[in-house]
Amino acid sequence: MTQPAYQHVICDPDLCTGCRLCEYVCSANKHGVFDPNLARIRVVRIEPVTMTAISCRMCADAPCVIACPRDALSRAPETGVILVDDTKCDGCGWCVEACDFGAIVLNPASKTAEICDLCADQEDGPQCVIYCPKEALSLSTPEVLRQKARRDVVKRLFEELLTP
Amino acid sequence: MKLKVEFLGLARELAGDAEAVVTVDDRATWHDLISALADAYPSFVGPIVLPDRSNLTAAYMLNVGGRAIVRDLDVPVQPGQRLLLMFAEAGG
Amino acid sequence: MYAYTGKILHVDLTNQTTRVQELEPEFLKRYLGGVGLATRLLYDNTPAGCDPLGPDNALCFACSSFAGTTIPVGTKHGVASKSPLTGFVGDSLSGSHFSEMLRRAGWDGMVLKGQAPRWLYLVIDDDLVRFVDAQPYMGKGAVEVQSILREELGDDNYRVSAIGPAGEHLVRFASIDNDGRQVGRTGNGAVMGSKRLKAIAIRGSRPVTVADPKGLMAASLKLIKTSQGPGTVKYRTLGTPSNVLNMNAIGVLPTRNFSETTFEHAETISGEYLRDHYRVKSVSCSSCSIACEQWGVVRDGKYKGAKIGLDYEPLFALGSNCGIGTLPPIIKLVEMSDELGMDAMSAGVVISWAMECYERGLLTQEDCDGLELAFGNEDAAIEVLRKIAYREGIGDLLAEGTMRASERLAKGSEHFAMHVKGLEMPGYDVRSLKTFAAGLAVGTRGACHNRSLAYELDIKGVFDRFTADDGRGKAMVDNENFACILDCLVLCKFLRNCFDDFGPDVAAIYTMTTGIFLTADELMAVGERVCNLKKAFNIREGWTRADDTLPPRVLEDPIPTGPSKGSYVTREELDLLIANYYQARGWTADGLIPREKLVELGLEDIADEVGVDTVPAGQAI
């Protein structure tokens, strides 16, 4: 395998109820305050029942890393998380624009970019996953997601065949 | 004796049916009925019946005739009554 | 001070000016937030005897203590004004993100007074308040206008509270909508409309800081996990619509304007049926780990595309109570109520009253603008609901609420006008729930199940629901005080079974959040204090013992069929229960508050105004 399969936080939109606890948890964990503007995971709710949570997807050839004019962003090879070098980052926001998922936070106080690091500082991993009441959030890789999708579609196919 | 129990809410979903006929000993108590229900519907154990089968969970109650709630489980069940397994919570 | 900002925003809509009121921690601790703080702001800012729809009525908002934190279902807000339905305290609650934004904009609450010369909406950006012309948005739905304003203002972070056409036309039971949740009961939307205020858009940039973030996070996680257990199973599986079959089974489901208590079509309007045929998913209010709201969508037929988060109360009111026995028209009616911006409960009950009038010939087809307003006629119900919002034809009468409409029509229709103090009854026929019947009668905001909680005493069998005795007052008071504490904190009532030891657990959470030391006893005292404050407001507005009563139907007509057949509440039973309740409250036999009681509760500043110098009921002279 040339490209390691990095895990990222995924949200099952069928399970997400739009409570936004993940946003509060993220900001509290990272900054000790409750502030969704500082959360590296955000819930998008297209009223009233369409909703999901979005955080860094650990893209291959991450556009944010490529876009950064100061080489402040790099990928941690083992985990795939995007590291921000605070000494280089000047908060220009190119990475924010480059991200297709709106997953990068520009901290208004420190003027640096902040990206989901899977709670590298926590022994039990991403806190949003632990706090999510509906287990809508989980850690997964694109390959695992593909497998799940294939299983689901076959299950549905057989359900239809077996239902009179 | 055979007792018909109507299921409401989660009980109906777990049982896959709106009612069931449960056979119990003629001298059966409410406690025996709860055990019989748990035997017939193992999925009730946990959300509706306590794991040790000693009682219903706080979320559920047995109602008799739409009028009385079963409180003393050691009392024998009388045949011919309408029995309802329903949520105890009534908040709207 | 943590979490709290210690600041109340006062807005004068007449002159379009603002001022800031500072609050001390000691004051906040006495009222907590939500309904408690909103009621205190109302008491202090509304002159006695004012017109509820006039400029002097203060429309007061207050955040929950836990707004914007991880405490599950702790992000709600309370609203209070003098109710245009009851003329008494009109306190109401809503879930969702508005409370978080109010807090993050730097406010513990808002007091809105006056009347704008033309229609406006408010834009609050932290401490910057703008008054903006609302003319382009007039007539827009209470829900749709929120997205429109977010779009106009160019930021998804704005949270909006808005009124719909019903609020604009001063329908007395108009609601205020935020994020599809409503400050529903008692007509706060009409008060907002009387101020010519279409909407309030808030954006806050401040983080919420708490005294003990780690402790609060741990407590939150515990509650989040507990709230996936048996204490909330009903709310998580079918939500409140599961009540339909429960209430039908025990013979308390209001049917055809509370004339019957079982409904032949209960199955097809049940939570179970909703889940199997229309439900798409359950959704949450802000920070809620339970997610009780069951969204149903109609996929085909005449009501194709109608969708709503359906709860039991709107479902009973516009369903069984109007004799409507299928879900699609009910989903349509509740969706319309929300978008038109009115309380679906009051709307359903006033329509069912009109339907009974029609069937009895007290309202003719001509009176009803040509509509055949018979029970079960869903087309007529839909049309009359729309007419209410715009006060067209028969809608103008019904927009006044059941009490006023029945007084105006008279002809004996008062007998089956199902309200207490002007607020329409909730979805429990109380003729066989006698403790709860008294609980509704003494309710300070009128017939409200959420303020009383006494239905639990009857339905769970704590008391025999078919009889009355003088041993129930204390339990009624305890339930009412407990409900009030939740309304002040604010914590959603659906979380009420998730604590090991409510008083100490919640007092600790409050202290971790605010940094204000609160004991369990002090917490529990808030419930009694605020219940008395609401009563004090009513006394100041001229409340008398005669206001604590029930509709004649409850007191005279035995239930005709079903498991509760034959039951009704006699006047003697009601008087007994009420006397017992007053006694347990430490009030006089006339239901007034002794001055010493107010002093004891820390309400000495209002003791002169409303307290009486007398011996409490039950104490020998």
Tab-separated table of N, CA, C and O in Angstrom, chain A residues 13-21 24-25 28-29 32-38 42 45 47-51 129-135, chain C residues 68-70 97 100 104 157 159 205 207-210 213 216-217 221 224-225 228 236 281-291 295 307:
chain	number	residue	atom	x	y	z
A	13	PRO	N	-24.896	10.469	9.327
A	13	PRO	CA	-25.991	11.457	9.356
A	13	PRO	C	-27.331	10.861	9.794
A	13	PRO	O	-28.195	11.587	10.261
A	14	ASP	N	-27.482	9.551	9.655
A	14	ASP	CA	-28.731	8.940	10.118
A	14	ASP	C	-28.818	8.923	11.646
A	14	ASP	O	-29.900	8.895	12.217
A	15	LEU	N	-27.653	8.918	12.284
A	15	LEU	CA	-27.643	8.869	13.752
A	15	LEU	C	-27.502	10.253	14.378
A	15	LEU	O	-27.928	10.471	15.512
A	16	CYS	N	-26.883	11.181	13.650
A	16	CYS	CA	-26.666	12.528	14.192
A	16	CYS	C	-28.022	13.197	14.403
A	16	CYS	O	-28.867	13.203	13.520
A	17	THR	N	-28.224	13.752	15.617
A	17	THR	CA	-29.486	14.420	15.918
A	17	THR	C	-29.332	15.947	15.961
A	17	THR	O	-30.277	16.658	16.264
A	18	GLY	N	-28.114	16.426	15.692
A	18	GLY	CA	-27.907	17.871	15.620
A	18	GLY	C	-27.744	18.569	16.955
A	18	GLY	O	-27.951	19.770	17.050
A	19	CYS	N	-27.331	17.842	17.989
A	19	CYS	CA	-27.278	18.455	19.333
A	19	CYS	C	-26.097	19.396	19.513
A	19	CYS	O	-26.100	20.239	20.386
A	20	ARG	N	-25.054	19.188	18.740
A	20	ARG	CA	-23.853	20.033	18.776
A	20	ARG	C	-23.006	19.850	20.035
A	20	ARG	O	-22.143	20.680	20.319
A	21	LEU	N	-23.249	18.789	20.796
A	21	LEU	CA	-22.391	18.556	21.962
A	21	LEU	C	-20.931	18.398	21.538
A	21	LEU	O	-20.021	18.815	22.245
A	24	TYR	N	-19.076	21.713	21.565
A	24	TYR	CA	-18.733	22.183	22.912
A	24	TYR	C	-17.582	21.364	23.496
A	24	TYR	O	-16.677	21.893	24.140
A	25	VAL	N	-17.645	20.057	23.290
A	25	VAL	CA	-16.634	19.166	23.846
A	25	VAL	C	-15.271	19.492	23.259
A	25	VAL	O	-14.264	19.584	23.969
A	28	ALA	N	-13.934	22.776	24.607
A	28	ALA	CA	-13.596	22.650	26.025
A	28	ALA	C	-12.306	21.859	26.195
A	28	ALA	O	-11.449	22.196	27.005
A	29	ASN	N	-12.164	20.823	25.396
A	29	ASN	CA	-10.978	19.986	25.498
A	29	ASN	C	-9.731	20.741	25.055
A	29	ASN	O	-8.671	20.644	25.678
A	32	GLY	N	-10.445	24.796	27.050
A	32	GLY	CA	-10.988	24.974	28.399
A	32	GLY	C	-12.201	25.886	28.455
A	32	GLY	O	-12.629	26.281	29.535
A	33	VAL	N	-12.723	26.257	27.294
A	33	VAL	CA	-13.944	27.078	27.259
A	33	VAL	C	-14.918	26.455	26.256
A	33	VAL	O	-14.525	25.634	25.431
A	34	PHE	N	-16.174	26.853	26.355
A	34	PHE	CA	-17.168	26.342	25.430
A	34	PHE	C	-17.403	27.392	24.348
A	34	PHE	O	-17.930	28.463	24.617
A	35	ASP	N	-16.948	27.103	23.153
A	35	ASP	CA	-17.063	28.077	22.073
A	35	ASP	C	-17.023	27.357	20.729
A	35	ASP	O	-15.953	26.986	20.241
A	36	PRO	N	-18.183	27.162	20.127
A	36	PRO	CA	-18.225	26.454	18.845
A	36	PRO	C	-17.333	27.087	17.775
A	36	PRO	O	-16.869	26.385	16.876
A	37	ASN	N	-17.059	28.393	17.895
A	37	ASN	CA	-16.186	29.021	16.908
A	37	ASN	C	-14.764	28.469	16.982
A	37	ASN	O	-13.980	28.618	16.042
A	38	LEU	N	-14.428	27.872	18.111
A	38	LEU	CA	-13.096	27.283	18.264
A	38	LEU	C	-13.114	25.764	18.068
A	38	LEU	O	-12.100	25.102	18.236
A	42	ARG	N	-17.657	20.716	13.388
A	42	ARG	CA	-18.861	21.559	13.374
A	42	ARG	C	-20.032	20.767	12.828
A	42	ARG	O	-19.881	19.958	11.917
A	45	ARG	N	-26.509	21.858	9.987
A	45	ARG	CA	-27.893	21.423	10.002
A	45	ARG	C	-28.649	22.218	8.958
A	45	ARG	O	-28.869	23.412	9.106
A	47	GLU	N	-31.919	22.803	7.913
A	47	GLU	CA	-33.184	22.554	8.618
A	47	GLU	C	-34.115	21.699	7.782
A	47	GLU	O	-34.174	21.884	6.578
A	48	PRO	N	-34.933	20.861	8.432
A	48	PRO	CA	-34.901	20.569	9.857
A	48	PRO	C	-34.263	19.216	10.179
A	48	PRO	O	-33.819	19.007	11.295
A	49	VAL	N	-34.221	18.289	9.222
A	49	VAL	CA	-33.760	16.935	9.581
A	49	VAL	C	-32.447	16.542	8.924
A	49	VAL	O	-31.955	15.448	9.148
A	50	THR	N	-31.901	17.412	8.118
A	50	THR	CA	-30.671	17.064	7.406
A	50	THR	C	-29.489	17.631	8.167
A	50	THR	O	-29.353	18.842	8.269
A	51	MET	N	-28.662	16.761	8.704
A	51	MET	CA	-27.569	17.264	9.527
A	51	MET	C	-26.431	16.256	9.593
A	51	MET	O	-26.635	15.052	9.455
A	129	VAL	N	-15.979	11.736	19.937
A	129	VAL	CA	-16.490	10.376	19.725
A	129	VAL	C	-16.993	9.802	21.055
A	129	VAL	O	-18.051	9.157	21.114
A	130	ILE	N	-16.251	10.095	22.120
A	130	ILE	CA	-16.633	9.565	23.434
A	130	ILE	C	-17.919	10.207	23.951
A	130	ILE	O	-18.775	9.546	24.522
A	131	TYR	N	-18.053	11.503	23.710
A	131	TYR	CA	-19.219	12.218	24.244
A	131	TYR	C	-20.458	12.078	23.361
A	131	TYR	O	-21.562	12.321	23.828
A	132	CYS	N	-20.309	11.748	22.106
A	132	CYS	CA	-21.475	11.728	21.209
A	132	CYS	C	-22.552	10.801	21.766
A	132	CYS	O	-22.338	9.592	21.891
A	133	PRO	N	-23.718	11.362	22.121
A	133	PRO	CA	-24.731	10.534	22.805
A	133	PRO	C	-25.285	9.426	21.923
A	133	PRO	O	-25.710	8.393	22.424
A	134	LYS	N	-25.297	9.637	20.628
A	134	LYS	CA	-25.955	8.692	19.733
A	134	LYS	C	-24.969	7.808	18.979
A	134	LYS	O	-25.351	7.130	18.023
A	135	GLU	N	-23.704	7.872	19.376
A	135	GLU	CA	-22.664	7.096	18.690
A	135	GLU	C	-22.685	7.349	17.182
A	135	GLU	O	-22.435	6.447	16.373
C	68	GLY	N	-24.971	26.842	26.584
C	68	GLY	CA	-23.724	26.813	25.828
C	68	GLY	C	-22.657	25.921	26.421
C	68	GLY	O	-21.492	26.015	26.037
C	69	THR	N	-23.029	25.055	27.357
C	69	THR	CA	-22.062	24.098	27.908
C	69	THR	C	-22.459	22.685	27.482
C	69	THR	O	-23.439	22.487	26.781
C	70	THR	N	-21.680	21.710	27.971
C	70	THR	CA	-21.955	20.312	27.611
C	70	THR	C	-23.012	19.659	28.494
C	70	THR	O	-23.299	18.482	28.310
C	97	HIS	N	-30.823	26.684	20.230
C	97	HIS	CA	-29.548	27.402	20.213
C	97	HIS	C	-29.643	28.882	20.561
C	97	HIS	O	-28.634	29.542	20.711
C	100	GLU	N	-27.948	29.750	23.918
C	100	GLU	CA	-26.483	29.748	23.827
C	100	GLU	C	-25.991	31.084	23.263
C	100	GLU	O	-25.047	31.681	23.781
C	104	ARG	N	-23.688	33.939	24.837
C	104	ARG	CA	-22.393	34.238	24.223
C	104	ARG	C	-22.310	35.662	23.694
C	104	ARG	O	-21.234	36.184	23.452
C	157	ASN	N	-24.145	31.812	11.978
C	157	ASN	CA	-24.054	31.827	13.430
C	157	ASN	C	-25.183	32.600	14.105
C	157	ASN	O	-25.362	32.499	15.311
C	159	ARG	N	-28.620	33.211	15.551
C	159	ARG	CA	-29.791	32.434	15.952
C	159	ARG	C	-30.939	33.418	16.088
C	159	ARG	O	-30.750	34.545	16.578
C	205	SER	N	-19.948	36.377	20.275
C	205	SER	CA	-18.588	35.955	19.938
C	205	SER	C	-17.824	35.470	21.156
C	205	SER	O	-16.696	35.014	21.052
C	207	PRO	N	-16.704	33.169	24.286
C	207	PRO	CA	-16.809	31.781	24.749
C	207	PRO	C	-17.555	31.744	26.080
C	207	PRO	O	-17.607	32.744	26.792
C	208	VAL	N	-18.137	30.617	26.397
C	208	VAL	CA	-18.715	30.435	27.728
C	208	VAL	C	-17.638	29.815	28.609
C	208	VAL	O	-17.111	28.745	28.302
C	209	THR	N	-17.293	30.535	29.659
C	209	THR	CA	-16.276	30.010	30.572
C	209	THR	C	-16.966	29.504	31.841
C	209	THR	O	-17.924	30.113	32.301
C	210	VAL	N	-16.489	28.404	32.360
C	210	VAL	CA	-17.097	27.860	33.580
C	210	VAL	C	-16.041	27.726	34.654
C	210	VAL	O	-14.841	27.706	34.359
C	213	PRO	N	-14.053	23.483	34.451
C	213	PRO	CA	-14.324	22.811	33.174
C	213	PRO	C	-14.165	21.293	33.250
C	213	PRO	O	-15.006	20.559	32.732
C	216	LEU	N	-17.045	19.769	35.180
C	216	LEU	CA	-18.287	19.882	34.420
C	216	LEU	C	-18.317	18.891	33.260
C	216	LEU	O	-19.349	18.285	32.969
C	217	MET	N	-17.157	18.716	32.632
C	217	MET	CA	-17.082	17.756	31.521
C	217	MET	C	-17.355	16.335	32.024
C	217	MET	O	-18.078	15.570	31.384
C	221	LEU	N	-20.484	14.019	30.896
C	221	LEU	CA	-20.341	12.696	30.265
C	221	LEU	C	-21.205	11.668	31.001
C	221	LEU	O	-21.890	10.850	30.377
C	224	ILE	N	-24.756	12.303	29.994
C	224	ILE	CA	-24.979	11.904	28.600
C	224	ILE	C	-25.187	10.394	28.530
C	224	ILE	O	-26.095	9.906	27.863
C	225	LYS	N	-24.366	9.670	29.269
C	225	LYS	CA	-24.480	8.205	29.237
C	225	LYS	C	-25.752	7.742	29.960
C	225	LYS	O	-26.469	6.871	29.464
C	228	GLN	N	-29.002	7.744	28.127
C	228	GLN	CA	-29.297	6.726	27.096
C	228	GLN	C	-29.919	5.482	27.749
C	228	GLN	O	-30.076	4.446	27.120
C	236	ARG	N	-36.715	8.452	23.927
C	236	ARG	CA	-35.779	8.119	22.858
C	236	ARG	C	-36.385	7.197	21.808
C	236	ARG	O	-35.932	7.167	20.676
C	281	LYS	N	-36.653	10.657	11.221
C	281	LYS	CA	-35.592	10.545	12.223
C	281	LYS	C	-35.969	11.333	13.464
C	281	LYS	O	-36.905	12.128	13.456
C	282	SER	N	-35.219	11.083	14.548
C	282	SER	CA	-35.438	11.903	15.735
C	282	SER	C	-34.320	12.926	15.821
C	282	SER	O	-33.173	12.641	15.468
C	283	VAL	N	-34.667	14.119	16.247
C	283	VAL	CA	-33.688	15.193	16.312
C	283	VAL	C	-33.668	15.817	17.704
C	283	VAL	O	-34.576	15.625	18.508
C	284	SER	N	-32.601	16.568	17.940
C	284	SER	CA	-32.340	17.139	19.263
C	284	SER	C	-32.503	18.641	19.281
C	284	SER	O	-32.264	19.306	18.276
C	285	CYS	N	-32.805	19.151	20.450
C	285	CYS	CA	-32.555	20.561	20.735
C	285	CYS	C	-31.047	20.712	20.963
C	285	CYS	O	-30.316	19.733	21.024
C	286	SER	N	-30.620	21.951	21.158
C	286	SER	CA	-29.218	22.213	21.417
C	286	SER	C	-28.746	21.433	22.644
C	286	SER	O	-29.422	21.420	23.663
C	287	SER	N	-27.615	20.799	22.526
C	287	SER	CA	-26.932	20.095	23.616
C	287	SER	C	-27.754	18.952	24.210
C	287	SER	O	-27.484	18.511	25.310
C	288	CYS	N	-28.733	18.469	23.469
C	288	CYS	CA	-29.595	17.425	24.024
C	288	CYS	C	-29.102	16.045	23.629
C	288	CYS	O	-28.866	15.767	22.454
C	289	SER	N	-28.967	15.175	24.635
C	289	SER	CA	-28.496	13.822	24.387
C	289	SER	C	-29.652	12.843	24.206
C	289	SER	O	-29.439	11.675	23.959
C	290	ILE	N	-30.880	13.328	24.374
C	290	ILE	CA	-32.031	12.432	24.321
C	290	ILE	C	-32.598	12.338	22.898
C	290	ILE	O	-32.766	11.247	22.364
C	291	ALA	N	-32.889	13.481	22.294
C	291	ALA	CA	-33.465	13.557	20.946
C	291	ALA	C	-34.864	12.943	20.905
C	291	ALA	O	-35.090	11.886	20.336
C	295	TRP	N	-39.467	13.355	13.824
C	295	TRP	CA	-39.840	14.035	12.583
C	295	TRP	C	-40.572	13.088	11.657
C	295	TRP	O	-40.070	12.032	11.307
C	307	LYS	N	-44.234	18.140	6.729
C	307	LYS	CA	-43.296	17.493	7.646
C	307	LYS	C	-43.194	18.296	8.937
C	307	LYS	O	-43.279	19.519	8.925
